[in-house]
Each structure stands twice: as structure tokens, then as C-alpha cells.
Short mmCIF file of C-alpha atoms in Angstrom, two decimals:
data_model
loop_
_atom_site.label_atom_id
_atom_site.label_comp_id
_atom_site.label_asym_id
_atom_site.label_seq_id
_atom_site.Cartn_x
_atom_site.Cartn_y
_atom_site.Cartn_z
CA MET A 26 -67.17 31.25 -11.58
CA ALA A 27 -67.82 32.03 -7.87
CA ASN A 28 -67.74 35.71 -7.05
CA ILE A 29 -65.65 35.28 -3.87
CA LEU A 30 -62.36 33.68 -2.96
CA GLU A 31 -61.88 32.46 0.65
CA VAL A 32 -58.32 32.48 1.95
CA ARG A 33 -56.56 32.31 5.31
CA GLU A 34 -54.01 34.63 6.71
CA PHE A 35 -50.45 33.76 5.69
CA ASP A 36 -51.90 32.24 2.42
CA THR A 37 -50.23 33.12 -0.92
CA ILE A 38 -52.23 33.42 -4.20
CA THR A 39 -51.08 33.14 -7.76
CA CYS A 40 -52.66 33.53 -11.15
CA ASN A 41 -50.57 30.74 -12.57
CA LYS A 42 -53.27 28.22 -13.73
CA ASP A 43 -50.74 25.33 -13.22
CA TYR A 44 -51.11 25.82 -9.47
CA GLU A 45 -54.97 25.84 -9.47
CA ASN A 46 -55.10 22.67 -7.32
CA SER A 47 -51.80 23.23 -5.47
CA PRO A 48 -51.78 22.64 -1.71
CA TYR A 49 -49.23 25.53 -1.31
CA PHE A 50 -50.97 28.35 -3.32
CA ARG A 51 -54.55 29.64 -3.79
CA TYR A 52 -55.37 30.28 -7.44
CA LEU A 53 -57.04 33.52 -8.53
CA ASP A 54 -57.70 34.20 -12.24
CA GLU A 55 -55.59 36.73 -13.98
CA LYS A 56 -58.26 39.38 -14.29
CA HIS A 57 -58.98 39.60 -10.55
CA PHE A 58 -55.33 39.04 -9.60
CA GLU A 59 -54.45 42.12 -11.61
CA GLU A 60 -57.31 44.03 -9.99
CA LEU A 61 -56.10 43.13 -6.50
CA GLU A 62 -52.46 44.05 -7.42
CA HIS A 63 -53.63 47.42 -8.70
CA PHE A 64 -55.67 47.94 -5.53
CA ILE A 65 -52.75 47.33 -3.34
CA LYS A 66 -50.44 49.73 -5.33
CA GLU A 67 -52.92 52.58 -5.47
CA TYR A 68 -54.63 52.27 -2.10
CA THR A 69 -55.63 55.31 -0.04
CA SER A 70 -55.80 55.11 3.69
CA ASP A 71 -57.28 57.31 6.43
CA GLY A 72 -54.43 56.34 8.75
CA ASP A 73 -50.95 57.95 8.57
CA ASN A 74 -49.12 54.97 9.86
CA THR A 75 -50.99 52.23 7.90
CA ASP A 76 -49.58 50.70 4.82
CA ALA A 77 -51.39 48.12 2.77
CA LEU A 78 -48.02 46.42 1.91
CA GLU A 79 -47.69 45.43 5.59
CA PHE A 80 -50.40 42.87 5.24
CA MET A 81 -50.54 42.20 1.48
CA LYS A 82 -47.23 41.64 -0.10
CA ILE A 83 -46.59 41.52 -3.83
CA GLY A 84 -43.85 39.07 -4.79
CA TYR A 85 -42.49 36.78 -7.37
CA ARG A 86 -41.48 33.08 -7.20
CA ARG A 87 -39.41 31.20 -9.73
CA ASN A 88 -41.48 28.71 -11.70
CA VAL A 89 -44.66 30.09 -10.23
CA GLY A 90 -44.62 33.81 -11.27
CA ASP A 91 -46.30 36.73 -9.60
CA THR A 92 -47.70 36.24 -6.01
CA ILE A 93 -49.62 38.07 -3.38
CA SER A 94 -49.31 36.89 0.25
CA PHE A 95 -51.61 38.01 3.12
CA ASN A 96 -50.24 38.64 6.59
CA ASN A 97 -52.04 39.21 9.88
CA ASN A 98 -55.09 41.36 8.87
CA VAL A 99 -58.41 39.68 8.22
CA GLY A 100 -61.69 40.71 6.85
CA ILE A 101 -63.09 41.41 3.30
CA ILE A 102 -61.67 43.14 0.13
CA GLU A 103 -64.02 44.09 -2.55
CA LEU A 104 -62.48 44.71 -5.97
CA PRO A 105 -63.85 47.28 -8.46
CA SER A 106 -65.50 44.44 -10.44
CA GLY A 107 -67.48 43.39 -7.32
CA PHE A 108 -65.26 40.23 -6.71
CA GLN A 109 -64.62 39.71 -3.08
CA ILE A 110 -61.64 38.24 -1.30
CA GLU A 111 -62.42 36.95 2.23
CA ILE A 112 -59.44 36.66 4.49
CA LEU A 113 -59.97 34.46 7.55
CA PRO A 114 -57.74 34.00 10.64
CA LYS A 115 -55.90 30.79 11.01
CA VAL A 116 -57.80 29.70 14.11
CA SER A 117 -58.99 26.37 12.98
CA PHE A 118 -56.89 23.39 11.91
CA ASP A 119 -59.50 22.38 9.37
CA ASP A 120 -59.19 23.55 5.76
CA ASP A 121 -62.55 22.37 4.41
CA ASP A 122 -65.84 24.30 4.24
CA ASN A 123 -66.79 23.20 7.81
CA GLY A 124 -63.37 24.52 8.92
CA ASN A 125 -64.19 27.93 7.27
CA THR A 126 -67.57 28.05 9.04
CA LYS A 127 -65.95 27.22 12.43
CA THR A 128 -63.33 29.82 11.70
CA LYS A 129 -65.83 32.54 11.00
CA ARG A 130 -67.70 31.77 14.26
CA ILE A 131 -64.54 31.92 16.30
CA PHE A 132 -63.47 35.10 14.55
CA LEU A 133 -66.83 36.76 15.26
CA ASN A 134 -66.53 35.83 18.93
CA MET A 135 -63.13 37.43 19.01
CA LEU A 136 -64.33 40.47 17.21
CA CYS A 137 -66.91 41.14 19.95
CA CYS A 138 -64.09 41.85 22.39
CA LEU A 139 -62.92 44.88 20.51
CA LYS A 140 -63.89 48.12 22.12
CA GLU A 141 -65.96 49.02 19.07
CA PHE A 142 -68.09 45.94 19.78
CA GLU A 143 -67.81 45.69 23.53
CA GLY A 144 -70.75 44.00 25.08
CA ARG A 145 -72.33 43.22 21.76
CA SER A 146 -73.12 39.89 20.25
CA PHE A 147 -73.21 38.90 16.55
CA GLY A 148 -76.14 36.55 17.44
CA ASN A 149 -77.91 35.49 14.18
CA ALA A 150 -74.97 36.59 12.10
CA ALA A 151 -72.70 33.97 13.78
CA LEU A 152 -75.40 31.25 13.28
CA ASN A 153 -75.50 32.08 9.55
CA ALA A 154 -71.75 31.96 9.21
CA ASP A 155 -72.03 28.83 6.97
CA ARG A 156 -74.27 30.68 4.50
CA MET A 157 -72.80 34.17 4.48
CA ASN A 158 -69.47 35.64 3.57
CA LEU A 159 -67.88 38.08 6.04
CA TYR A 160 -69.36 41.22 4.25
CA GLU A 161 -72.86 39.79 4.40
CA ILE A 162 -72.29 39.00 8.04
CA PHE A 163 -71.15 42.57 8.76
CA ILE A 164 -74.34 43.75 6.97
CA ASN A 165 -76.45 41.36 8.96
CA MET A 166 -74.85 42.54 12.20
CA TYR A 167 -75.70 46.16 11.27
CA LEU A 168 -79.25 45.23 10.55
CA GLN A 169 -79.67 43.40 13.87
CA GLU A 170 -78.43 46.63 15.68
CA THR A 171 -80.82 48.66 13.64
CA ARG A 172 -83.65 46.25 14.60
CA LYS A 173 -82.78 46.79 18.25
CA LEU A 174 -82.95 50.59 17.66
CA VAL A 175 -86.34 50.28 16.04
CA LYS A 176 -87.62 48.09 18.86
CA HIS A 177 -86.61 50.65 21.44
CA GLY A 178 -87.93 53.48 19.25
CA ILE A 179 -85.92 55.76 16.91
CA LYS A 180 -85.23 59.13 18.59
CA SER A 181 -86.85 62.36 17.72
CA SER A 182 -85.55 65.90 18.45
CA TYR A 183 -86.50 69.51 17.83
CA ILE A 184 -85.41 70.52 14.29
CA GLN A 185 -85.30 74.20 13.39
CA LYS A 186 -87.18 74.97 10.25
CA GLU A 187 -87.94 78.07 8.16
CA GLU A 188 -91.04 78.17 6.00
CA ASN A 189 -93.47 80.60 4.40
CA LEU A 190 -96.72 79.83 6.12
CA ALA A 191 -100.33 80.69 5.97
CA PHE A 192 -100.37 81.13 9.78
CA TYR A 193 -98.28 82.54 12.58
CA LYS A 194 -96.01 79.97 14.14
CA GLY A 195 -92.73 80.56 16.01
CA LYS A 196 -90.69 83.77 15.25
CA LEU A 197 -91.22 86.03 12.28
CA GLN A 198 -88.20 86.49 10.13
CA VAL A 199 -88.79 90.11 9.29
CA SER A 200 -86.28 90.70 6.41
CA GLU A 201 -87.19 87.44 4.63
CA HIS A 202 -90.85 88.10 5.22
CA ILE A 203 -90.74 91.53 3.57
CA LYS A 204 -88.76 90.17 0.66
CA THR A 205 -90.96 87.11 0.03
CA ASN A 206 -94.32 88.39 0.86
CA LEU A 207 -94.48 91.89 -0.55
CA ALA A 208 -97.46 90.76 -2.69
CA HIS A 209 -98.73 88.15 -0.23
CA LYS A 210 -100.02 89.80 2.79
CA GLU A 211 -101.79 86.70 3.95
CA ARG A 212 -98.53 84.65 4.42
CA PHE A 213 -95.76 84.83 7.13
CA PHE A 214 -92.12 83.84 6.67
CA MET A 215 -91.50 81.95 10.06
CA ARG A 216 -88.75 80.19 11.94
CA TYR A 217 -89.93 77.53 14.37
CA ASP A 218 -88.85 74.20 16.11
CA GLU A 219 -90.64 70.93 15.21
CA TYR A 220 -90.25 67.73 17.18
CA GLN A 221 -89.55 65.06 14.52
CA VAL A 222 -87.45 61.96 13.64
CA ASN A 223 -85.54 63.63 10.75
CA ARG A 224 -82.36 64.11 12.84
CA ALA A 225 -78.82 63.49 11.79
CA GLU A 226 -78.52 59.98 13.38
CA ASN A 227 -81.55 58.71 11.63
CA ARG A 228 -80.56 60.24 8.27
CA LEU A 229 -77.25 58.37 8.47
CA VAL A 230 -78.90 55.02 9.39
CA LYS A 231 -81.30 55.37 6.45
CA ALA A 232 -78.45 56.30 4.07
CA VAL A 233 -76.62 53.10 5.17
CA LEU A 234 -79.77 50.98 4.76
CA LEU A 235 -80.24 52.30 1.22
CA LYS A 236 -76.69 51.64 0.31
CA LEU A 237 -76.72 48.17 1.78
CA GLN A 238 -79.90 47.44 -0.11
CA LYS A 239 -77.94 47.76 -3.28
CA ALA A 240 -74.84 46.04 -2.07
CA THR A 241 -76.28 42.93 -0.42
CA ARG A 242 -76.58 39.61 -2.37
CA SER A 243 -78.38 37.89 0.54
CA MET A 244 -82.12 37.40 0.22
CA LYS A 245 -82.38 37.40 4.07
CA ASN A 246 -80.49 40.70 4.37
CA SER A 247 -82.45 42.26 1.59
CA ARG A 248 -85.78 41.34 3.14
CA GLU A 249 -84.61 42.66 6.51
CA ILE A 250 -83.58 45.98 4.99
CA ARG A 251 -86.97 46.42 3.20
CA GLN A 252 -88.72 45.87 6.55
CA LEU A 253 -86.53 48.27 8.36
CA LEU A 254 -86.91 51.07 5.89
CA THR A 255 -90.56 51.22 6.69
CA SER A 256 -89.63 52.58 10.09
CA PHE A 257 -87.67 55.46 8.43
CA GLU A 258 -90.31 56.67 5.93
CA LEU A 259 -90.40 60.12 7.69
CA VAL A 260 -86.57 60.38 7.60
CA ASP A 261 -84.60 61.84 4.78
CA ALA A 262 -81.53 59.81 3.71
CA SER A 263 -78.32 61.78 4.40
CA VAL A 264 -76.78 63.35 1.37
CA ASN A 265 -74.06 65.24 3.16
CA TYR A 266 -72.42 62.62 5.31
CA GLU A 267 -69.61 64.78 6.86
CA LYS A 268 -72.21 67.45 8.00
CA ASP A 269 -74.50 64.82 9.49
CA PHE A 270 -71.65 63.04 11.28
CA SER A 271 -70.55 66.30 12.79
CA GLN A 272 -74.02 66.71 14.27
CA VAL A 273 -74.19 63.35 15.91
CA THR A 274 -74.05 63.40 19.71
CA ILE A 275 -73.85 60.13 21.56
CA GLY A 276 -75.21 60.45 25.16
CA ARG A 277 -77.45 58.65 27.61
CA ASP A 278 -80.50 59.07 25.27
CA THR A 279 -78.73 58.13 22.01
CA LYS A 280 -76.66 55.09 23.28
CA ASP A 281 -78.52 52.81 20.85
CA TYR A 282 -76.96 54.72 17.92
CA GLU A 283 -73.26 54.33 19.09
CA LEU A 284 -72.35 51.13 17.18
CA LEU A 285 -74.65 52.08 14.24
CA VAL A 286 -72.73 55.36 13.75
CA GLN A 287 -69.38 53.53 14.07
CA TRP A 288 -70.38 51.18 11.22
CA ALA A 289 -72.05 54.02 9.27
CA LYS A 290 -68.56 55.46 8.88
CA VAL A 291 -67.27 52.14 7.62
CA PHE A 292 -70.08 51.77 4.99
CA LEU A 293 -70.44 55.35 4.03
CA LEU A 294 -66.97 56.82 4.38
CA ASN A 295 -64.69 53.76 4.32
CA LYS A 296 -63.28 54.72 7.70
CA SER A 297 -62.50 52.91 11.01
CA PHE A 298 -60.60 49.72 11.81
CA THR A 299 -58.04 49.20 9.03
CA THR A 300 -59.93 50.45 5.98
CA PHE A 301 -58.70 51.23 2.52
CA SER A 302 -60.39 52.42 -0.66
CA GLY A 303 -59.09 52.70 -4.08
CA GLU A 304 -59.58 55.40 -6.74
CA LYS A 305 -62.42 53.34 -8.20
CA ALA A 306 -64.97 51.18 -6.32
CA GLY A 307 -62.44 48.90 -4.65
CA LYS A 308 -62.61 48.89 -0.75
CA ALA A 309 -61.69 46.82 2.23
CA ILE A 310 -62.77 46.25 5.84
CA LEU A 311 -59.84 44.61 7.55
CA PHE A 312 -59.07 44.01 11.25
CA PRO A 313 -55.57 43.67 12.70
CA MET A 314 -55.53 40.15 14.36
CA GLU A 315 -52.83 41.37 16.82
CA THR A 316 -55.34 43.86 18.26
CA ILE A 317 -58.22 41.37 18.21
CA PHE A 318 -56.23 38.63 19.88
CA GLU A 319 -55.11 41.02 22.58
CA ALA A 320 -58.57 42.23 23.38
CA PHE A 321 -59.97 38.68 23.22
CA VAL A 322 -57.48 37.07 25.60
CA ALA A 323 -57.77 39.98 28.08
CA ARG A 324 -61.44 39.74 28.24
CA TRP A 325 -61.43 35.97 28.76
CA VAL A 326 -58.64 36.00 31.32
CA LYS A 327 -60.55 38.60 33.39
CA SER A 328 -63.77 36.45 33.11
CA VAL A 329 -62.10 33.34 34.15
CA PHE A 330 -60.36 34.90 37.17
CA GLU A 331 -63.66 36.44 38.23
CA GLU A 332 -65.16 32.96 38.11
CA ILE A 333 -62.45 30.98 39.85
CA SER A 334 -61.31 33.54 42.33
CA PRO A 335 -63.94 36.48 42.83
CA GLY A 336 -62.48 39.27 44.71
CA TYR A 337 -59.02 37.67 45.17
CA ILE A 338 -57.28 38.56 41.97
CA ASN A 339 -57.40 41.87 40.07
CA VAL A 340 -56.85 41.89 36.26
CA SER A 341 -56.14 45.00 34.32
CA ALA A 342 -55.72 45.33 30.58
CA GLN A 343 -53.29 47.75 28.89
CA ASP A 344 -51.86 48.76 32.23
CA ARG A 345 -50.33 52.28 32.27
CA GLY A 346 -48.61 52.34 35.63
CA TYR A 347 -44.97 52.67 34.74
CA TYR A 348 -42.60 54.41 32.28
CA LEU A 349 -39.21 52.90 31.04
CA PHE A 350 -37.53 56.04 32.24
CA ASP A 351 -38.49 57.98 35.46
CA GLU A 352 -36.53 61.20 34.87
CA PRO A 353 -38.07 62.47 32.71
CA LYS A 354 -41.07 60.15 32.48
CA LYS A 355 -40.80 58.82 28.93
CA PHE A 356 -41.65 55.68 27.00
CA ARG A 357 -44.69 54.47 28.88
CA LEU A 358 -44.94 50.73 29.33
CA ARG A 359 -48.30 49.08 28.43
CA PRO A 360 -48.31 45.35 29.04
CA ASP A 361 -51.42 43.69 27.66
CA ILE A 362 -52.56 42.09 30.88
CA VAL A 363 -51.39 42.59 34.49
CA VAL A 364 -52.67 40.17 37.19
CA ARG A 365 -52.38 41.32 40.77
CA GLY A 366 -53.06 39.29 43.93
CA GLU A 367 -55.46 40.82 46.43
CA GLU A 368 -56.01 40.40 50.17
CA GLY A 369 -52.88 38.77 51.75
CA ASN A 370 -51.04 38.55 48.46
CA LYS A 371 -51.02 42.09 47.15
CA ASP A 372 -47.40 42.08 46.13
CA ARG A 373 -47.84 39.17 43.74
CA ILE A 374 -47.84 40.42 40.23
CA VAL A 375 -47.97 38.39 36.86
CA ILE A 376 -47.49 40.02 33.50
CA MET A 377 -49.16 38.55 30.39
CA ASP A 378 -48.43 39.81 26.85
CA THR A 379 -50.03 38.51 23.61
CA LYS A 380 -48.27 38.09 20.41
CA TRP A 381 -50.12 37.09 17.23
CA LYS A 382 -47.23 35.29 15.64
CA LYS A 383 -46.51 31.82 14.39
CA LEU A 384 -43.70 30.27 16.41
CA LYS A 385 -41.47 27.46 15.09
CA PRO A 386 -40.73 24.07 16.54
CA ASP A 387 -37.04 24.66 16.57
CA PRO A 388 -35.19 25.49 19.84
CA GLY A 389 -32.15 26.30 17.87
CA LEU A 390 -34.09 29.29 16.44
CA ASN A 391 -35.42 30.16 19.79
CA TYR A 392 -38.79 28.91 18.57
CA GLY A 393 -39.04 32.07 16.44
CA ILE A 394 -39.39 34.32 19.41
CA SER A 395 -38.05 37.83 18.55
CA GLN A 396 -35.30 39.35 20.55
CA PRO A 397 -37.14 42.83 20.88
CA ASP A 398 -40.10 40.84 22.44
CA MET A 399 -37.77 39.35 25.04
CA TYR A 400 -36.20 42.74 25.79
CA GLN A 401 -39.77 44.08 26.30
CA MET A 402 -40.51 41.26 28.73
CA TYR A 403 -37.26 42.00 30.64
CA ALA A 404 -38.34 45.72 31.00
CA TYR A 405 -41.70 44.73 32.29
CA SER A 406 -40.07 42.43 34.88
CA LYS A 407 -37.81 45.14 36.16
CA LYS A 408 -40.38 47.89 36.38
CA TYR A 409 -43.19 45.78 37.81
CA HIS A 410 -40.86 44.07 40.22
CA THR A 411 -41.97 40.65 39.21
CA SER A 412 -40.22 37.52 37.97
CA GLU A 413 -43.53 36.02 36.52
CA ILE A 414 -43.97 36.78 32.89
CA TRP A 415 -46.11 34.92 30.37
CA LEU A 416 -45.97 35.26 26.53
CA LEU A 417 -49.08 34.12 24.91
CA TYR A 418 -49.18 32.87 21.26
CA PRO A 419 -51.87 31.27 19.17
CA LEU A 420 -51.59 27.49 18.75
CA TYR A 421 -50.77 26.31 15.31
CA PRO A 422 -50.21 22.65 14.11
CA ASP A 423 -46.43 23.16 13.95
CA VAL A 424 -46.24 23.78 17.67
CA VAL A 425 -49.03 21.55 18.98
CA ASP A 426 -46.59 19.25 20.71
CA LEU A 427 -44.56 21.94 22.46
CA ASP A 428 -45.38 22.68 26.09
CA GLY A 429 -43.51 23.99 29.10
CA ILE A 430 -41.19 26.38 27.21
CA SER A 431 -39.58 28.90 29.57
CA PHE A 432 -36.59 31.16 29.85
CA ASN A 433 -34.99 32.07 33.15
CA ALA A 434 -32.41 34.82 34.00
CA VAL A 435 -31.02 34.63 37.57
CA GLN A 436 -29.36 37.82 38.81
CA ASN A 437 -28.99 36.90 42.39
CA GLU A 438 -30.81 34.84 44.94
CA LEU A 439 -33.49 37.62 45.35
CA GLN A 440 -33.91 38.61 41.71
CA SER A 441 -34.77 36.53 38.61
CA VAL A 442 -36.83 36.73 35.46
CA ASN A 443 -38.97 33.91 34.29
CA VAL A 444 -40.58 34.10 30.89
CA ASN A 445 -43.09 31.22 30.21
CA ILE A 446 -44.58 30.45 26.80
CA PHE A 447 -48.12 29.38 26.49
CA PHE A 448 -50.14 28.46 23.37
CA ILE A 449 -53.81 29.44 23.26
CA ASP A 450 -55.92 26.95 21.31
CA LEU A 451 -58.46 29.29 19.75
CA GLU A 452 -60.49 26.33 18.51
CA HIS A 453 -61.10 25.40 22.17
CA TYR A 454 -60.37 28.84 23.62
CA GLN A 455 -62.46 28.53 26.86
CA ASP A 456 -60.63 25.34 28.04
CA SER A 457 -57.30 26.68 26.89
CA ILE A 458 -57.58 30.06 28.83
CA LYS A 459 -58.96 28.22 31.82
CA GLU A 460 -55.90 26.00 31.89
CA LEU A 461 -53.62 29.06 31.66
CA CYS A 462 -55.51 30.91 34.53
CA ASN A 463 -55.48 27.86 36.73
CA ARG A 464 -51.84 27.55 36.31
CA ILE A 465 -51.22 31.13 37.34
CA TYR A 466 -53.82 31.00 40.10
CA THR A 467 -52.12 27.88 41.73
CA GLU A 468 -48.69 29.79 41.61
CA MET A 469 -50.25 32.93 43.10
CA THR A 470 -52.04 31.01 45.95
CA PRO A 471 -49.59 28.25 46.94
CA SER A 472 -51.12 27.88 50.40
CA VAL A 473 -54.61 27.01 48.93
CA VAL A 474 -55.48 23.36 48.12
CA HIS A 475 -56.90 23.27 44.69
CA ALA A 476 -59.33 20.58 43.36
#
């Protein structure tokens, strides 16, 4: 049996063998199903506000039996037995193996927009998406970053050492010298500084490499790890992770270590992102798709506007300019994207907010748009003095034929609120976001003739 199960977010799995080939459920054998169920129930998290049951729900369905459903977190779960469950986002309409490869590549492109990966590229890892699961891809990404570090040169620093030497070097430690060398007049107990590579950052990198050497099942990753370890022969692997992490300093000279240290916390301490670990060996590296979608869209909207209108339109993400209440200033408003016109159109403001939710093709149910989301848009409109609001959702097959959905509230001839719905096709995200930006740009610059 394969040692990994690939699922998509919103999928439901069951251990009922009658549904092994069902189009509505994913089948997982009883042993691993019970392992996953136990992992969900006994998880520990490093976040006070994070609950595993928010994205993995244990349920029961008549005639089916026990079920586990996945919500909007994606990544990899490794059970105590070593069996892995890979949760992919629903960004491709294909459900075959090619669809999973395409989905992984899109997901990795989106992941690069998170602040933890800002300016980075998954490069070779994305190209190997058809041959690696997500955990191996994360390992490969770490190895590529380590390769960059080695290419630039691993950093050295002065390390304070105390040794009983046959020669005088540094500062004599008088009390220790007397105690140690009472019968050895020819020796000196010294404290001195030595310039070497055995610093905290390098110890952590080596510890990760050694751990991944045992964890990887990829021959490519295993070969890369062996090669990289030769560059760390003079470095001791970290044995006290917390102490070494406390000694890490990221500055101008150690910028190459920034992402490596972030991932070292994931691999060594099960921290960062949405990570959980069980009492045994079970662990998970999971990413909230709401956060990824927000960062991804913001980055591409900014990039497209810089291309089509350099210097004319300003785009800010997570704008913090207003509070819901002015006296006292409480409940800060943070729209995902604020687009402001420049030059002669400075007062033109457009608010864009992303929602990682599946809408429904039913106008009678308001397409599944939540009432709190609309209240939020109304507050943005009032505080930012704009009638132009865009709610951005991912495109799914159910809503592929929907277009031009909008809601309009007219207060008087000078004040109105217009909320427009736009679906972003993540399979063709560049064209989709360009279409969105061109619509907004045309409305913000009505006097300009556009091709």
C-alpha cells in the first residue's frame, strides 16, 4: 500500500471499505484512520488561538460511518507510523495526477507570497512537484536555500573558549588554573576567542540536515544532503535547540540564514505557520489558505498595477489608516488591499478584500456571502469614503458561469456603497488578476482611452 494519501481541501475521508472507489469520499484504511483521529483529538499547538478541529472535523454519516473532513488549511500531516496525508488546495479543476501536479505548482507559487518566503522562489522544488510530495518539496526547498548559503560562504564568528593549554593564549583564568594545574606547572588554563564556523546558526543548519537525512525518502534529497554536510564538517550539530535559537541574530551579515532559521524551527521544534505535534511522532506542517490567498492576490495586484500604470496608482496591503471608532480609537480596520489614485485623481479609492470561501450559484442564498462580510465592507466604505468595494473569491466549478454580481446601497445622490464580486481563477491567475486590475483601472481613469 502507498505510504501517502493525497486529498484536497474540503474532501471527506472514511475508513468504510465500501466507499473505496466513491466519487464523494476518499478512502483511508482503518489503522491510519484511527491514527489520524487520535492525532486530531490529542494535538498540541504552539498557538493559543489555534484549534485543529477548525480544519479537521471528526463526524459521522449514516450508512457511511465515521468521517474526517478537511477545511481550509493545506500542507502535510505525518502520522506516528510514518504514513503521510497531503492536503492540497482546490485551485485546479482537474482531479487526476496531472491535476495534483498542477495544483502543487500553483500552491508553491502562492506560498512564495507569504512574508516568511517573500522574494524567494521554490525553483527546482516546483519543477519536481510531479515526483515529490509536499514534505519532500519542503525539504528540497530547505536544501536549495542551504546550497545558496554554502555558495556565498557559511559565516564564522569569534567563539569564546576555555582550555588547559601548553602555551599562553588569551587571558589566564587564575582560580581554575591553580585548581587544575597544581601538579602541572607547564600548563595554563586560558580563556580566549577563536574565529571559527561553529556558531549557533551553523549548528542549527547541521542539526536540520542530519534530521532530514533520516526523514527523506527521496534519493535526490538524500544525495543533496550528503553533499551539503561536507561543508559543515567543522560544525557541531546543535543538541540544545532552544539555547542556539536564542543566540541567533539576523542582520546584514547573516541575511542568508533568515529563511533557514525559520524552517529550522519547523523541522526541529514543530513551530511556525499552523503546526501541531502529537504526544508521539505525529506532526503536521499546515498553512491557512485564507492567509496565503490574501498575500498572493495583494502581491499580484500590486505587480499588475505597477506594470499597467507606473506611478499613477498606489497599492497598499493590510492598510491601517482607520479605526471603526474615533473616540477612543478602537477596532482598527485592516482591509486586505487599498488602491489609491495618484496625480490628478488622489481622492479615488478602491477597497479590495479577499475571502477564501466557496460561494454558491444561488442568488436566493445571497450566493453564500456571509452577512458579517458585508457589514465589514460597509464599514470600509464609510471610513475610507469610497463607494468602490471589491470582494475577491477563488473560482470553483460551481460558480464558473457567474459574473457581474454586485450589491448597491444608495443613501442619497452623493453617497452610495457598491460591492462587486470577482472570482479569481487560480489556474490562470495572471490573466484573471490582470482582468480585475484593468476593470478597476478603467473606472479610476475614465478620461483615459484604453486599448
